[in-house]
Amino acid sequence: MTRIAMKTPLVEMDGDEMTRIIWQLIKDELIVPFVDLKTEYYDLGLANRDATDDQVTIDSAEATKRLGVAVKCATITPNAARVEEYGLKQMWKSPNGTIRAMLDGTCFRAPICVAGIQPVVRNWERPITIARHAYGDVYKNVEIRVPGPGKVELVYTGDDGSEIRELVHEYTGAGVAQGTHNLDASIMSFAHSCFKFALDTGQDLWFSTKDTISKTYDHRFKDIFAEVFEAEYAARFEKAGIEYFYTLIDDAVARVMKAKGGFIWACKNYDGDVMSDMISSAFGSLAMMTSVLVSPTGVYEYEAAHGTVQRHYYKHLAGESTSTNSVATIFAWTGALRKRGELDGIDELVSFAGKLERATLATIEAGEMTGDLARITTLPNPHTLTTEDFIKAVAGRLAQVA
Ligand code: NAP
Ligand code: MG
């Protein structure tokens, strides 16, 4: 059988622990037999990040800007315990944080829906995608603990010497205060990424903030989205038969619970962080959630939403068998291969991505799945497979359809 040829290489970002093991299995069993895989390989495993003083992370993000599509394995974000475990030179920053900052992206997270794994919310029939702004707000805040009576002010000093001063609070006793910020340019990038993604996937876009309370800060988000939409996207949305609307976050939450799904919900940084965990758990499992970072210039980085599954890795190292779910990592690969196929006009690659996704879901629907799903499925008599055997079962089905 001839393998599918590629033109432009994918940026391949390898990672850590159990997901690194899964990474290799997916390539060997599910991709290389069918695709003449071309990648530019970057080893983001913690040992190599340490050896390169984290330069490899920066290089991989630069390569993504140059080549346009990346696929990333989960990576360890070091804490004090990891510094000790790996004998690190320093506590390197989160690779995802570094890559996100360099690509200025928006993170889109969507559950992978499959028969037999039912959402807790009965009326959800199709996936709900969360679009999370990945810059600023409470993630770049400045905080003080106010020791006692006194006042806290917010002061802007312009480069031209002008000044804006607002009283935050006159304290009569101890308390706390916090300053957060965002940038018009970043909010604009966020808006463009969301509108483009909605057009790309043919889904309605909802956007929510708390603008009734935050009359300047959150209102600025609402206004920028409205301006960008009217100027560049309104006509294209109409042609595509999709809708954009803004609503207060309280209203959005109520509507989401009653909706059927099949739309994108754009959220500010904190709301997106929290709501994506709520959506993924309500749809069944963190191991069934895909994630793609989309930059306003149209660069894509695909990954699984979960981490490196450390607990399973230690079992694996101890020689015990594991049952780690590889679905989100498989879908990171199919997402990247499909996008590469679309950009390079390789229809076979696009259809291969679809086949691999269908083979994966058909395996689960036939009752063959990893332990995390076997515990929650509504299918009778599920068969729990090991990490390796699940991937082999998918390979078996794929060989039949490919
Ligand atoms: P995790 O790897 O997401 O795993 C947490 C738990 O969730 C696991 O112990 C397992 O539960 C379950 N789980 C997650 N993915 C699963 C899968 N594919 N199949 C089956 N079960 C799965 O989070 P963590 O243990 O808190 O973090 C481990 C490392 O991952 C950390 O060093 C962290 O920095 C990193 N991390 C990386 C990313 C990323 O690169 N995107 C994201 C998050 C965390 P049971 O043990 O009960 O089976
Ligand atoms: Mg979170």
GROMACS .gro file of N, CA and C and ligand atoms in nm, residues 109 132 272-274 276-277, ligand 2:
model
   22
  109ARG      N    1  -1.114   2.461   2.345
  109ARG     CA    2  -1.122   2.327   2.403
  109ARG      C    3  -1.260   2.267   2.377
  132ARG      N    4  -1.093   3.030   2.519
  132ARG     CA    5  -1.042   3.100   2.637
  132ARG      C    6  -0.936   3.202   2.597
  272GLY      N    7  -1.288   3.121   3.125
  272GLY     CA    8  -1.255   3.010   3.035
  272GLY      C    9  -1.182   2.898   3.108
  273ASP      N   10  -1.095   2.934   3.200
  273ASP     CA   11  -1.021   2.837   3.280
  273ASP      C   12  -1.121   2.749   3.357
  274VAL      N   13  -1.212   2.815   3.426
  274VAL     CA   14  -1.305   2.744   3.513
  274VAL      C   15  -1.412   2.671   3.431
  276SER      N   16  -1.405   2.560   3.127
  276SER     CA   17  -1.362   2.445   3.046
  276SER      C   18  -1.351   2.320   3.134
  277ASP      N   19  -1.315   2.336   3.261
  277ASP     CA   20  -1.314   2.220   3.350
  277ASP      C   21  -1.457   2.171   3.375
  404MG      MG   22  -0.838   2.507   3.513
   0.00000   0.00000   0.00000
